Amino acid sequence: MEILYASLLGFFLFLVIYFLYNHKSGGNANHPPGNTGFPVIGETLEFLSIGWKGHPEKFIFDRIAKYSSNVFKTSLIGSPVVVFCGVNGNRFLFSNENKLVRVWYPHSLDKVFLTTTQTSTDEEGFKVRKFLPNLLKPVVLQGYIGLMDTNAHSYFVNYWEKKDMVVVLPLAKHYTFLLACRVLMSIDDPNLVALLEKPFAILFKGVVSIPIDLPGTPLNRSIKASSFVKKELLVIIKKRKIDLAEGRASPTQDILSHIISTSDDNGNFMHEEDIAGKMVGLLVASHDNITSVCTCTVKYLAELREVYQGVYQEQLEIVKSKAPGELLNWEDIQKMKYSWNVACEVMRLAPPNQGAFREALMDFTYNGFSIPKGWKMYFNAFSTHINHDLFPEPQKFDPSRFEGLGPAPYTYVPFGGGPRMCPGKDFARLEILVFMHHLVKRFRWEKLIHDEKIVYNPFASLEKGLPIRLFPHEA
């Protein structure tokens, strides 16, 4: 009986908290319409489950219709959030970066990537972004093309050739992780790559989840995976510092060396554990998003024979222009215009990451609604990417949308926009195009699961990993 009374009391207290929470968050008529759901959990479960079922846009469009508004409030990943939709919402957030709003990351991200200085992830992310553009300029990126070409050739020889059937998603993950280790840290030891790669299957899933750190929860597993990776990276960092001091490594050989060798405005160098946290974040950024695009590109090329043929002909012309053994170069990449239009259309229909968060730096008004300082905001790519007013026949795959000047500003946002445009956009372009080049010059293919869906977990991927049957081109 005591257990029953305790349970009833607990349930009653939960209802009181739930009522007060929603009353507090929805009591001001000037705030955007919406529902923040249950405490802590909010509407996160619905947001995630809709993505798992392959209809992530439904969360956004259902609420736009329900509230008759392109701005509404909800609660995601442990925080009340105002969702900004449409071109105007994107324009407002991107054009007011570091004026009215700033980038914000869920607290779960701090738990996964927490540094020794205990600063938040957004502060540490700002420090990294200060020097990343210098490492990712076109003149620097040109030096990566030969490396990417060589690695892609070995990858396809080892994992694709002489196979009748492959499952694309895990192979694409391996491809992007191999290349990330090589470019970011000059690591090509297969045993070390395998040791680091295994935890990445679970590392980022916990960030976009219910923010509860208990044994067995996604967040808890993610924190453990991150700790393991950072421990191994510390060994690599310590060795690199010795190699730099003794002249066996160069400060400009890769991003790791650059971070180790670069001081802040006060002449202080980053702590080793902070560097490890930054490298985990960079590995995630250069791994999961590109994996998503590569996998979804294989799906669409399997379904759309005329699109595949256009990519194949473009890449075949480049193959014919090369001497035996000659590597791809910058000029070759510039010729891959149709192939990049195809990849862009893939990212329109299946943006690798649905959106990103911001935080209000001060009180302001948007569309007549009051947004108090400290409130969190979120933009979602689907609110414009599949809007029929912006993209006629939005569900139709049409690479010609990206010819000429391409989509109107703030309508196409897989890399964000404004000052927070992803600094790795051009790097991603190179990696995706080199992948497409090596794939289509070797094979045509067909899907083995006809109706396999694109799902979000949390990045865009294929429900069953996209098994395909390969048909090598005749020599």
GROMACS .gro file of C-alpha atoms in nm:
model
  475
    1MET     CA    1   0.000   0.000   0.000
    2GLU     CA    2   0.287   0.238   0.085
    3ILE     CA    3   0.436   0.177  -0.259
    4LEU     CA    4   0.100   0.259  -0.418
    5TYR     CA    5   0.070   0.583  -0.220
    6ALA     CA    6   0.427   0.677  -0.308
    7SER     CA    7   0.358   0.610  -0.675
    8LEU     CA    8   0.040   0.815  -0.671
    9LEU     CA    9   0.219   1.099  -0.490
   10GLY     CA   10   0.500   1.090  -0.745
   11PHE     CA   11   0.252   1.095  -1.031
   12PHE     CA   12   0.062   1.386  -0.870
   13LEU     CA   13   0.384   1.586  -0.825
   14PHE     CA   14   0.477   1.516  -1.187
   15LEU     CA   15   0.140   1.654  -1.303
   16VAL     CA   16   0.187   1.965  -1.088
   17ILE     CA   17   0.536   2.024  -1.230
   18TYR     CA   18   0.408   1.960  -1.582
   19PHE     CA   19   0.124   2.210  -1.536
   20LEU     CA   20   0.348   2.477  -1.385
   21TYR     CA   21   0.615   2.422  -1.650
   22ASN     CA   22   0.373   2.464  -1.939
   23HIS     CA   23   0.186   2.747  -1.771
   24LYS     CA   24   0.510   2.936  -1.717
   25SER     CA   25   0.639   2.877  -2.068
   26GLY     CA   26   0.311   2.961  -2.238
   27GLY     CA   27   0.166   3.234  -2.016
   28ASN     CA   28   0.295   3.536  -2.208
   29ALA     CA   29   0.070   3.606  -2.507
   30ASN     CA   30   0.356   3.785  -2.682
   31HIS     CA   31   0.564   3.470  -2.694
   32PRO     CA   32   0.543   3.247  -3.002
   33PRO     CA   33   0.265   2.985  -2.998
   34GLY     CA   34   0.352   2.626  -2.921
   35ASN     CA   35   0.383   2.353  -2.662
   36THR     CA   36   0.695   2.269  -2.465
   37GLY     CA   37   0.571   1.922  -2.373
   38PHE     CA   38   0.690   1.735  -2.065
   39PRO     CA   39   0.971   1.867  -1.841
   40VAL     CA   40   1.320   1.771  -1.964
   41ILE     CA   41   1.181   1.540  -2.232
   42GLY     CA   42   0.982   1.813  -2.403
   43GLU     CA   43   0.889   1.707  -2.755
   44THR     CA   44   1.227   1.542  -2.817
   45LEU     CA   45   1.087   1.190  -2.845
   46GLU     CA   46   0.839   1.293  -3.113
   47PHE     CA   47   1.109   1.491  -3.297
   48LEU     CA   48   1.342   1.190  -3.296
   49SER     CA   49   1.080   0.924  -3.368
   50ILE     CA   50   0.949   1.110  -3.673
   51GLY     CA   51   1.306   1.119  -3.805
   52TRP     CA   52   1.352   0.748  -3.735
   53LYS     CA   53   1.037   0.677  -3.937
   54GLY     CA   54   1.170   0.869  -4.237
   55HIS     CA   55   0.952   1.181  -4.224
   56PRO     CA   56   1.157   1.441  -4.029
   57GLU     CA   57   0.991   1.733  -4.206
   58LYS     CA   58   0.655   1.635  -4.054
   59PHE     CA   59   0.754   1.771  -3.711
   60ILE     CA   60   0.806   2.116  -3.863
   61PHE     CA   61   0.520   2.136  -4.111
   62ASP     CA   62   0.261   1.992  -3.871
   63ARG     CA   63   0.335   2.274  -3.626
   64ILE     CA   64   0.344   2.545  -3.890
   65ALA     CA   65  -0.004   2.433  -3.991
   66LYS     CA   66  -0.128   2.388  -3.634
   67TYR     CA   67  -0.018   2.732  -3.513
   68SER     CA   68  -0.057   2.913  -3.848
   69SER     CA   69   0.286   3.058  -3.788
   70ASN     CA   70   0.639   3.023  -3.926
   71VAL     CA   71   0.775   3.070  -3.576
   72PHE     CA   72   0.669   2.848  -3.286
   73LYS     CA   73   0.805   2.717  -2.958
   74THR     CA   74   0.877   2.363  -2.851
   75SER     CA   75   1.128   2.189  -2.625
   76LEU     CA   76   1.413   1.982  -2.767
   77ILE     CA   77   1.705   1.803  -2.603
   78GLY     CA   78   1.634   1.947  -2.260
   79SER     CA   79   1.574   2.313  -2.353
   80PRO     CA   80   1.273   2.524  -2.456
   81VAL     CA   81   1.335   2.627  -2.818
   82VAL     CA   82   1.179   2.873  -3.063
   83VAL     CA   83   1.180   2.730  -3.416
   84PHE     CA   84   1.233   2.981  -3.698
   85CYS     CA   85   1.101   2.856  -4.034
   86GLY     CA   86   1.115   2.971  -4.393
   87VAL     CA   87   1.336   3.214  -4.582
   88ASN     CA   88   1.266   3.501  -4.345
   89GLY     CA   89   1.351   3.290  -4.042
   90ASN     CA   90   1.680   3.179  -4.198
   91ARG     CA   91   1.764   3.533  -4.307
   92PHE     CA   92   1.695   3.672  -3.961
   93LEU     CA   93   1.909   3.418  -3.777
   94PHE     CA   94   2.199   3.421  -4.023
   95SER     CA   95   2.214   3.798  -4.069
   96ASN     CA   96   2.199   3.867  -3.695
   97GLU     CA   97   2.479   3.631  -3.598
   98ASN     CA   98   2.677   3.778  -3.303
   99LYS     CA   99   2.438   4.077  -3.302
  100LEU     CA  100   2.106   3.947  -3.168
  101VAL     CA  101   2.189   3.575  -3.164
  102ARG     CA  102   2.490   3.347  -3.130
  103VAL     CA  103   2.554   2.981  -3.188
  104TRP     CA  104   2.437   2.752  -2.909
  105TYR     CA  105   2.492   2.381  -2.853
  106PRO     CA  106   2.275   2.151  -2.639
  107HIS     CA  107   2.412   2.089  -2.289
  108SER     CA  108   2.454   1.723  -2.383
  109LEU     CA  109   2.724   1.836  -2.627
  110ASP     CA  110   2.916   1.994  -2.338
  111LYS     CA  111   2.896   1.665  -2.153
  112VAL     CA  112   3.039   1.477  -2.450
  113PHE     CA  113   3.307   1.728  -2.553
  114LEU     CA  114   3.375   1.898  -2.217
  115THR     CA  115   3.725   2.046  -2.188
  116THR     CA  116   3.963   2.089  -1.896
  117THR     CA  117   3.895   2.462  -1.886
  118GLN     CA  118   3.525   2.386  -1.832
  119THR     CA  119   3.430   2.644  -2.093
  120SER     CA  120   3.120   2.570  -2.295
  121THR     CA  121   3.131   2.402  -2.633
  122ASP     CA  122   3.020   2.717  -2.814
  123GLU     CA  123   3.310   2.919  -2.666
  124GLU     CA  124   3.563   2.651  -2.757
  125GLY     CA  125   3.403   2.612  -3.098
  126PHE     CA  126   3.457   2.983  -3.160
  127LYS     CA  127   3.829   2.944  -3.089
  128VAL     CA  128   3.860   2.658  -3.337
  129ARG     CA  129   3.667   2.848  -3.605
  130LYS     CA  130   3.915   3.137  -3.582
  131PHE     CA  131   4.192   2.935  -3.746
  132LEU     CA  132   4.000   2.672  -3.945
  133PRO     CA  133   3.931   2.906  -4.242
  134ASN     CA  134   4.306   2.951  -4.293
  135LEU     CA  135   4.347   2.573  -4.314
  136LEU     CA  136   4.055   2.530  -4.552
  137LYS     CA  137   4.122   2.801  -4.808
  138PRO     CA  138   4.109   2.689  -5.174
  139VAL     CA  139   4.487   2.725  -5.210
  140VAL     CA  140   4.536   2.488  -4.914
  141LEU     CA  141   4.257   2.251  -5.021
  142GLN     CA  142   4.422   2.198  -5.358
  143GLY     CA  143   4.699   2.015  -5.176
  144TYR     CA  144   4.448   1.763  -5.040
  145ILE     CA  145   4.316   1.647  -5.378
  146GLY     CA  146   4.599   1.409  -5.461
  147LEU     CA  147   4.583   1.263  -5.110
  148MET     CA  148   4.205   1.215  -5.139
  149ASP     CA  149   4.244   1.057  -5.483
  150THR     CA  150   4.511   0.814  -5.364
  151ASN     CA  151   4.310   0.715  -5.056
  152ALA     CA  152   3.988   0.675  -5.254
  153HIS     CA  153   4.164   0.449  -5.506
  154SER     CA  154   4.296   0.221  -5.229
  155TYR     CA  155   3.960   0.224  -5.055
  156PHE     CA  156   3.765   0.110  -5.360
  157VAL     CA  157   4.024  -0.154  -5.449
  158ASN     CA  158   4.014  -0.298  -5.097
  159TYR     CA  159   3.643  -0.273  -5.013
  160TRP     CA  160   3.440  -0.256  -5.336
  161GLU     CA  161   3.617  -0.423  -5.625
  162LYS     CA  162   3.556  -0.795  -5.688
  163LYS     CA  163   3.241  -0.776  -5.475
  164ASP     CA  164   2.899  -0.873  -5.608
  165MET     CA  165   2.716  -0.696  -5.329
  166VAL     CA  166   2.805  -0.431  -5.067
  167VAL     CA  167   2.623  -0.240  -4.793
  168VAL     CA  168   2.698   0.124  -4.861
  169LEU     CA  169   2.648   0.299  -4.526
  170PRO     CA  170   2.918   0.120  -4.320
  171LEU     CA  171   3.159   0.137  -4.612
  172ALA     CA  172   3.096   0.509  -4.658
  173LYS     CA  173   3.153   0.561  -4.286
  174HIS     CA  174   3.485   0.382  -4.314
  175TYR     CA  175   3.583   0.588  -4.617
  176THR     CA  176   3.518   0.922  -4.448
  177PHE     CA  177   3.682   0.817  -4.122
  178LEU     CA  178   3.995   0.691  -4.299
  179LEU     CA  179   4.027   1.020  -4.481
  180ALA     CA  180   3.952   1.230  -4.171
  181CYS     CA  181   4.228   1.053  -3.976
  182ARG     CA  182   4.471   1.103  -4.263
  183VAL     CA  183   4.395   1.471  -4.330
  184LEU     CA  184   4.337   1.587  -3.972
  185MET     CA  185   4.612   1.388  -3.799
  186SER     CA  186   4.828   1.218  -4.067
  187ILE     CA  187   4.722   0.878  -3.929
  188ASP     CA  188   4.724   0.588  -4.173
  189ASP     CA  189   4.796   0.293  -3.939
  190PRO     CA  190   4.492   0.066  -3.999
  191ASN     CA  191   4.502  -0.070  -3.643
  192LEU     CA  192   4.493   0.277  -3.491
  193VAL     CA  193   4.220   0.388  -3.730
  194ALA     CA  194   4.012   0.083  -3.635
  195LEU     CA  195   4.065   0.153  -3.263
  196LEU     CA  196   3.937   0.510  -3.300
  197GLU     CA  197   3.660   0.432  -3.547
  198LYS     CA  198   3.466   0.180  -3.339
  199PRO     CA  199   3.336   0.425  -3.073
  200PHE     CA  200   3.223   0.672  -3.339
  201ALA     CA  201   2.926   0.450  -3.420
  202ILE     CA  202   2.768   0.559  -3.091
  203LEU     CA  203   2.948   0.883  -3.003
  204PHE     CA  204   2.723   1.144  -3.164
  205LYS     CA  205   2.391   0.963  -3.115
  206GLY     CA  206   2.388   1.062  -2.750
  207VAL     CA  207   2.420   1.432  -2.828
  208VAL     CA  208   2.083   1.443  -3.004
  209SER     CA  209   1.887   1.246  -2.744
  210ILE     CA  210   1.702   1.286  -2.418
  211PRO     CA  211   1.961   1.463  -2.194
  212ILE     CA  212   1.963   1.202  -1.918
  213ASP     CA  213   2.303   1.068  -1.814
  214LEU     CA  214   2.219   0.733  -1.658
  215PRO     CA  215   2.379   0.393  -1.728
  216GLY     CA  216   2.251   0.253  -2.055
  217THR     CA  217   2.113   0.580  -2.194
  218PRO     CA  218   2.237   0.707  -2.533
  219LEU     CA  219   2.396   1.010  -2.365
  220ASN     CA  220   2.582   0.793  -2.114
  221ARG     CA  221   2.711   0.563  -2.389
  222SER     CA  222   2.815   0.868  -2.590
  223ILE     CA  223   3.010   1.015  -2.298
  224LYS     CA  224   3.193   0.686  -2.246
  225ALA     CA  225   3.275   0.659  -2.617
  226SER     CA  226   3.404   1.016  -2.620
  227SER     CA  227   3.620   0.953  -2.312
  228PHE     CA  228   3.774   0.648  -2.475
  229VAL     CA  229   3.854   0.835  -2.797
  230LYS     CA  230   4.000   1.133  -2.611
  231LYS     CA  231   4.222   0.902  -2.406
  232GLU     CA  232   4.367   0.752  -2.725
  233LEU     CA  233   4.402   1.094  -2.885
  234LEU     CA  234   4.601   1.220  -2.587
  235VAL     CA  235   4.865   0.957  -2.663
  236ILE     CA  236   4.878   1.079  -3.024
  237ILE     CA  237   4.894   1.444  -2.916
  238LYS     CA  238   5.178   1.388  -2.669
  239LYS     CA  239   5.379   1.206  -2.933
  240ARG     CA  240   5.312   1.477  -3.192
  241LYS     CA  241   5.432   1.747  -2.952
  242ILE     CA  242   5.760   1.559  -2.910
  243ASP     CA  243   5.790   1.511  -3.287
  244LEU     CA  244   5.730   1.883  -3.343
  245ALA     CA  245   5.990   1.978  -3.084
  246GLU     CA  246   6.248   1.743  -3.239
  247GLY     CA  247   6.173   1.837  -3.600
  248ARG     CA  248   6.016   1.507  -3.706
  249ALA     CA  249   5.681   1.679  -3.769
  250SER     CA  250   5.585   2.010  -3.929
  251PRO     CA  251   5.350   2.272  -3.779
  252THR     CA  252   5.173   2.287  -4.117
  253GLN     CA  253   5.149   1.916  -4.198
  254ASP     CA  254   4.790   1.879  -4.074
  255ILE     CA  255   4.525   2.036  -3.853
  256LEU     CA  256   4.650   1.862  -3.537
  257SER     CA  257   4.998   2.010  -3.574
  258HIS     CA  258   4.848   2.351  -3.643
  259ILE     CA  259   4.634   2.343  -3.327
  260ILE     CA  260   4.929   2.233  -3.114
  261SER     CA  261   5.154   2.503  -3.259
  262THR     CA  262   4.907   2.795  -3.250
  263SER     CA  263   4.877   3.022  -2.945
  264ASP     CA  264   4.591   3.253  -2.855
  265ASP     CA  265   4.610   3.634  -2.842
  266ASN     CA  266   4.781   3.613  -2.503
  267GLY     CA  267   5.048   3.369  -2.619
  268ASN     CA  268   4.892   3.070  -2.443
  269PHE     CA  269   4.880   2.730  -2.613
  270MET     CA  270   4.583   2.498  -2.589
  271HIS     CA  271   4.591   2.231  -2.318
  272GLU     CA  272   4.639   1.874  -2.440
  273GLU     CA  273   4.298   1.759  -2.315
  274ASP     CA  274   4.131   2.056  -2.481
  275ILE     CA  275   4.303   1.965  -2.807
  276ALA     CA  276   4.173   1.610  -2.774
  277GLY     CA  277   3.819   1.744  -2.731
  278LYS     CA  278   3.856   1.965  -3.038
  279MET     CA  279   3.986   1.676  -3.246
  280VAL     CA  280   3.686   1.462  -3.146
  281GLY     CA  281   3.456   1.740  -3.264
  282LEU     CA  282   3.645   1.780  -3.593
  283LEU     CA  283   3.640   1.405  -3.655
  284VAL     CA  284   3.263   1.405  -3.605
  285ALA     CA  285   3.218   1.707  -3.833
  286SER     CA  286   3.429   1.558  -4.113
  287HIS     CA  287   3.283   1.210  -4.079
  288ASP     CA  288   2.907   1.180  -4.027
  289ASN     CA  289   2.784   1.458  -4.256
  290ILE     CA  290   2.993   1.348  -4.554
  291THR     CA  291   2.901   0.984  -4.491
  292SER     CA  292   2.536   1.085  -4.514
  293VAL     CA  293   2.579   1.268  -4.846
  294CYS     CA  294   2.784   0.988  -5.003
  295THR     CA  295   2.534   0.720  -4.899
  296CYS     CA  296   2.227   0.914  -5.013
  297THR     CA  297   2.398   0.996  -5.343
  298VAL     CA  298   2.442   0.624  -5.411
  299LYS     CA  299   2.070   0.576  -5.340
  300TYR     CA  300   1.953   0.845  -5.584
  301LEU     CA  301   2.196   0.741  -5.857
  302ALA     CA  302   2.060   0.387  -5.830
  303GLU     CA  303   1.703   0.511  -5.871
  304LEU     CA  304   1.759   0.772  -6.143
  305ARG     CA  305   1.932   0.617  -6.441
  306GLU     CA  306   1.942   0.939  -6.645
  307VAL     CA  307   2.105   1.125  -6.357
  308TYR     CA  308   2.357   0.846  -6.312
  309GLN     CA  309   2.435   0.858  -6.684
  310GLY     CA  310   2.499   1.232  -6.667
  311VAL     CA  311   2.744   1.188  -6.378
  312TYR     CA  312   2.909   0.890  -6.549
  313GLN     CA  313   2.967   1.077  -6.876
  314GLU     CA  314   3.114   1.376  -6.696
  315GLN     CA  315   3.351   1.162  -6.492
  316LEU     CA  316   3.442   0.946  -6.792
  317GLU     CA  317   3.558   1.258  -6.981
  318ILE     CA  318   3.789   1.338  -6.691
  319VAL     CA  319   3.922   0.980  -6.686
  320LYS     CA  320   3.996   0.999  -7.059
  321SER     CA  321   4.188   1.324  -7.013
  322LYS     CA  322   4.427   1.172  -6.758
  323ALA     CA  323   4.750   0.983  -6.822
  324PRO     CA  324   4.775   0.638  -6.657
  325GLY     CA  325   4.837   0.686  -6.285
  326GLU     CA  326   4.789   1.064  -6.301
  327LEU     CA  327   4.609   1.199  -5.997
  328LEU     CA  328   4.307   1.426  -5.995
  329ASN     CA  329   4.383   1.796  -5.966
  330TRP     CA  330   4.202   2.124  -5.903
  331GLU     CA  331   4.112   2.169  -6.270
  332ASP     CA  332   3.947   1.827  -6.274
  333ILE     CA  333   3.735   1.918  -5.973
  334GLN     CA  334   3.616   2.237  -6.147
  335LYS     CA  335   3.495   2.025  -6.440
  336MET     CA  336   3.262   1.822  -6.215
  337LYS     CA  337   2.981   2.077  -6.238
  338TYR     CA  338   2.694   1.837  -6.305
  339SER     CA  339   2.821   1.593  -6.042
  340TRP     CA  340   2.822   1.871  -5.781
  341ASN     CA  341   2.473   1.982  -5.885
  342VAL     CA  342   2.361   1.624  -5.822
  343ALA     CA  343   2.523   1.621  -5.478
  344CYS     CA  344   2.358   1.955  -5.396
  345GLU     CA  345   2.018   1.818  -5.494
  346VAL     CA  346   2.084   1.517  -5.270
  347MET     CA  347   2.152   1.758  -4.982
  348ARG     CA  348   1.835   1.952  -5.060
  349LEU     CA  349   1.615   1.644  -5.037
  350ALA     CA  350   1.816   1.476  -4.760
  351PRO     CA  351   2.014   1.743  -4.572
  352PRO     CA  352   2.276   1.550  -4.374
  353ASN     CA  353   2.199   1.750  -4.061
  354GLN     CA  354   1.848   1.891  -4.021
  355GLY     CA  355   1.937   2.220  -3.856
  356ALA     CA  356   2.123   2.403  -3.581
  357PHE     CA  357   2.065   2.604  -3.266
  358ARG     CA  358   2.112   2.968  -3.166
  359GLU     CA  359   2.074   3.166  -2.842
  360ALA     CA  360   1.929   3.517  -2.798
  361LEU     CA  361   2.194   3.768  -2.685
  362MET     CA  362   1.929   4.023  -2.585
  363ASP     CA  363   1.553   4.075  -2.585
  364PHE     CA  364   1.414   4.128  -2.934
  365THR     CA  365   1.092   4.106  -3.133
  366TYR     CA  366   1.036   3.887  -3.438
  367ASN     CA  367   0.709   3.874  -3.635
  368GLY     CA  368   0.539   4.049  -3.344
  369PHE     CA  369   0.656   3.788  -3.093
  370SER     CA  370   0.879   3.865  -2.795
  371ILE     CA  371   1.198   3.658  -2.773
  372PRO     CA  372   1.366   3.711  -2.432
  373LYS     CA  373   1.742   3.712  -2.383
  374GLY     CA  374   1.876   3.360  -2.328
  375TRP     CA  375   1.601   3.182  -2.518
  376LYS     CA  376   1.718   2.912  -2.757
  377MET     CA  377   1.631   2.908  -3.128
  378TYR     CA  378   1.648   2.648  -3.402
  379PHE     CA  379   1.636   2.656  -3.781
  380ASN     CA  380   1.546   2.349  -3.985
  381ALA     CA  381   1.653   2.299  -4.345
  382PHE     CA  382   1.331   2.122  -4.442
  383SER     CA  383   1.125   2.437  -4.385
  384THR     CA  384   1.271   2.577  -4.708
  385HIS     CA  385   1.420   2.277  -4.890
  386ILE     CA  386   1.085   2.114  -4.963
  387ASN     CA  387   0.871   2.427  -4.979
  388HIS     CA  388   0.688   2.423  -5.314
  389ASP     CA  389   0.689   2.804  -5.331
  390LEU     CA  390   1.070   2.802  -5.325
  391PHE     CA  391   1.139   2.477  -5.511
  392PRO     CA  392   0.864   2.382  -5.762
  393GLU     CA  393   0.779   2.011  -5.738
  394PRO     CA  394   0.996   1.991  -5.426
  395GLN     CA  395   0.999   1.610  -5.407
  396LYS     CA  396   1.129   1.580  -5.764
  397PHE     CA  397   1.503   1.520  -5.802
  398ASP     CA  398   1.622   1.797  -6.033
  399PRO     CA  399   1.994   1.891  -6.041
  400SER     CA  400   1.919   2.180  -6.280
  401ARG     CA  401   1.798   2.380  -5.977
  402PHE     CA  402   2.166   2.451  -5.908
  403GLU     CA  403   2.263   2.575  -6.253
  404GLY     CA  404   2.354   2.941  -6.299
  405LEU     CA  405   2.308   3.137  -5.979
  406GLY     CA  406   2.129   2.844  -5.815
  407PRO     CA  407   1.862   2.876  -5.542
  408ALA     CA  408   1.772   3.214  -5.395
  409PRO     CA  409   1.961   3.324  -5.082
  410TYR     CA  410   1.853   3.162  -4.753
  411THR     CA  411   1.649   2.890  -4.927
  412TYR     CA  412   1.922   2.625  -4.948
  413VAL     CA  413   2.100   2.579  -4.613
  414PRO     CA  414   2.267   2.237  -4.571
  415PHE     CA  415   2.583   2.423  -4.461
  416GLY     CA  416   2.405   2.693  -4.263
  417GLY     CA  417   2.455   3.054  -4.367
  418GLY     CA  418   2.597   3.393  -4.279
  419PRO     CA  419   2.908   3.417  -4.057
  420ARG     CA  420   2.834   3.064  -3.933
  421MET     CA  421   2.850   2.906  -4.277
  422CYS     CA  422   3.023   2.571  -4.228
  423PRO     CA  423   3.399   2.634  -4.277
  424GLY     CA  424   3.438   2.277  -4.404
  425LYS     CA  425   3.199   2.321  -4.698
  426ASP     CA  426   3.471   2.324  -4.965
  427PHE     CA  427   3.653   2.034  -4.801
  428ALA     CA  428   3.329   1.835  -4.806
  429ARG     CA  429   3.281   1.920  -5.173
  430LEU     CA  430   3.621   1.776  -5.261
  431GLU     CA  431   3.568   1.458  -5.061
  432ILE     CA  432   3.220   1.395  -5.204
  433LEU     CA  433   3.328   1.456  -5.565
  434VAL     CA  434   3.635   1.232  -5.536
  435PHE     CA  435   3.409   0.959  -5.393
  436MET     CA  436   3.162   1.001  -5.682
  437HIS     CA  437   3.447   0.996  -5.937
  438HIS     CA  438   3.588   0.664  -5.817
  439LEU     CA  439   3.245   0.508  -5.772
  440VAL     CA  440   3.085   0.578  -6.107
  441LYS     CA  441   3.398   0.517  -6.315
  442ARG     CA  442   3.405   0.163  -6.173
  443PHE     CA  443   3.042   0.057  -6.136
  444ARG     CA  444   2.678   0.087  -6.207
  445TRP     CA  445   2.454  -0.068  -5.941
  446GLU     CA  446   2.103  -0.148  -5.828
  447LYS     CA  447   1.931  -0.134  -5.490
  448LEU     CA  448   1.849  -0.465  -5.324
  449ILE     CA  449   1.571  -0.315  -5.110
  450HIS     CA  450   1.341  -0.130  -5.346
  451ASP     CA  451   1.154   0.086  -5.092
  452GLU     CA  452   1.433   0.149  -4.840
  453LYS     CA  453   1.377   0.483  -4.666
  454ILE     CA  454   1.606   0.768  -4.568
  455VAL     CA  455   1.587   0.805  -4.190
  456TYR     CA  456   1.752   1.038  -3.937
  457ASN     CA  457   1.947   0.893  -3.645
  458PRO     CA  458   2.051   1.176  -3.601
  459PHE     CA  459   2.212   1.224  -3.945
  460ALA     CA  460   2.044   1.124  -4.271
  461SER     CA  461   2.112   0.758  -4.350
  462LEU     CA  462   1.942   0.458  -4.507
  463GLU     CA  463   1.716   0.241  -4.294
  464LYS     CA  464   1.899  -0.085  -4.372
  465GLY     CA  465   2.234   0.063  -4.467
  466LEU     CA  466   2.162   0.054  -4.845
  467PRO     CA  467   2.266  -0.290  -4.974
  468ILE     CA  468   2.335  -0.276  -5.350
  469ARG     CA  469   2.438  -0.516  -5.626
  470LEU     CA  470   2.743  -0.404  -5.823
  471PHE     CA  471   2.799  -0.429  -6.198
  472PRO     CA  472   3.157  -0.334  -6.289
  473HIS     CA  473   3.211  -0.145  -6.611
  474GLU     CA  474   3.392  -0.338  -6.882
  475ALA     CA  475   3.755  -0.233  -6.919
   0.00000   0.00000   0.00000
